Short mmCIF file of C-alpha atoms in Angstrom, two decimals:
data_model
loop_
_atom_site.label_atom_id
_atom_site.label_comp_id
_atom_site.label_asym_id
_atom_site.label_seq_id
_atom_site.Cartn_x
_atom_site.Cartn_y
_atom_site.Cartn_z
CA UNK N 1496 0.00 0.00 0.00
CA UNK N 1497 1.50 3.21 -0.95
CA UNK N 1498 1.53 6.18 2.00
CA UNK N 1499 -1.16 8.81 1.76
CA UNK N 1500 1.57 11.01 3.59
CA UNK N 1501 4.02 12.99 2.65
CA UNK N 1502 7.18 13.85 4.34
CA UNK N 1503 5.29 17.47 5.40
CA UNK N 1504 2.48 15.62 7.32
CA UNK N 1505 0.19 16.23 5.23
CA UNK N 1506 -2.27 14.13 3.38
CA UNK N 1507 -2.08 13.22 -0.35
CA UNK N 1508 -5.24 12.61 -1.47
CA UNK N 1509 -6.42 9.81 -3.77
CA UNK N 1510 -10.00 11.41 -4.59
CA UNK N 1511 -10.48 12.66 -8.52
CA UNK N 1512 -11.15 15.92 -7.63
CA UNK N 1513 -8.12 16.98 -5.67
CA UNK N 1514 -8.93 20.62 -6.14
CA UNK N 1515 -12.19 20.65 -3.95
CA UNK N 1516 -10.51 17.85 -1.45
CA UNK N 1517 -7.54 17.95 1.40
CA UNK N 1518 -8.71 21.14 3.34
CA UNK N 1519 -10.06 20.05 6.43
CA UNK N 1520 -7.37 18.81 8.15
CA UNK N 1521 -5.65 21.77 6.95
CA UNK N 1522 -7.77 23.83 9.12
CA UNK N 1523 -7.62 21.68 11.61
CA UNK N 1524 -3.84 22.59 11.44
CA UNK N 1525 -4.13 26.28 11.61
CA UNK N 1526 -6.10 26.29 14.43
CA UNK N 1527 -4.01 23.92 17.07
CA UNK N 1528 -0.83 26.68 15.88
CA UNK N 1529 -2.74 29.43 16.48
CA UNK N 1530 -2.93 27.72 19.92
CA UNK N 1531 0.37 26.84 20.65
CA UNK N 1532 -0.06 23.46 20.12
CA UNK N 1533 1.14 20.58 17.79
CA UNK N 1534 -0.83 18.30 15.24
CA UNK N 1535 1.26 14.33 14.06
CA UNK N 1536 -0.35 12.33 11.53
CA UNK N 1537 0.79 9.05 10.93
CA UNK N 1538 -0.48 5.81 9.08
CA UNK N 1539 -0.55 2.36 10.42
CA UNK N 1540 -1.64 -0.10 7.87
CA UNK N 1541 -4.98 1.03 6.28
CA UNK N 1542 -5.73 3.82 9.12
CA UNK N 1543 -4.23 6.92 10.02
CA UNK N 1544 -3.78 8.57 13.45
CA UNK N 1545 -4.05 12.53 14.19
CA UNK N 1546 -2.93 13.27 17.46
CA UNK N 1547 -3.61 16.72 18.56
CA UNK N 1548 -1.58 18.43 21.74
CA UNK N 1549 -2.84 21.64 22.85
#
């Protein structure tokens, strides 16, 4: 299975329409910095794992 993340933590995504997909987590992103905080994404197998520190 190829990795759906890149070496910038963020997602690649494998949807058609990559222009209208891929934001969400992206906001997710700027909010936890404008907190202080820090966002990891990693992949295990056919899952991924966001885990958010604020």
């Amino acid at each position: 299975m190829e990795s759906i993340i890149n070496q910038k933590q963020k997602f690649i995504t494998t949807k058609e329409d990559k222009l209208n997909h891929g934001i969400g987590l992206e906001n997710v992103r700027r909010t936890v910095k404008k907190y202080d905080g820090d966002m990891r994404i990693s992949q295990e197998n056919e899952r991924f794992i966001v885990l958010i520190n604020i």
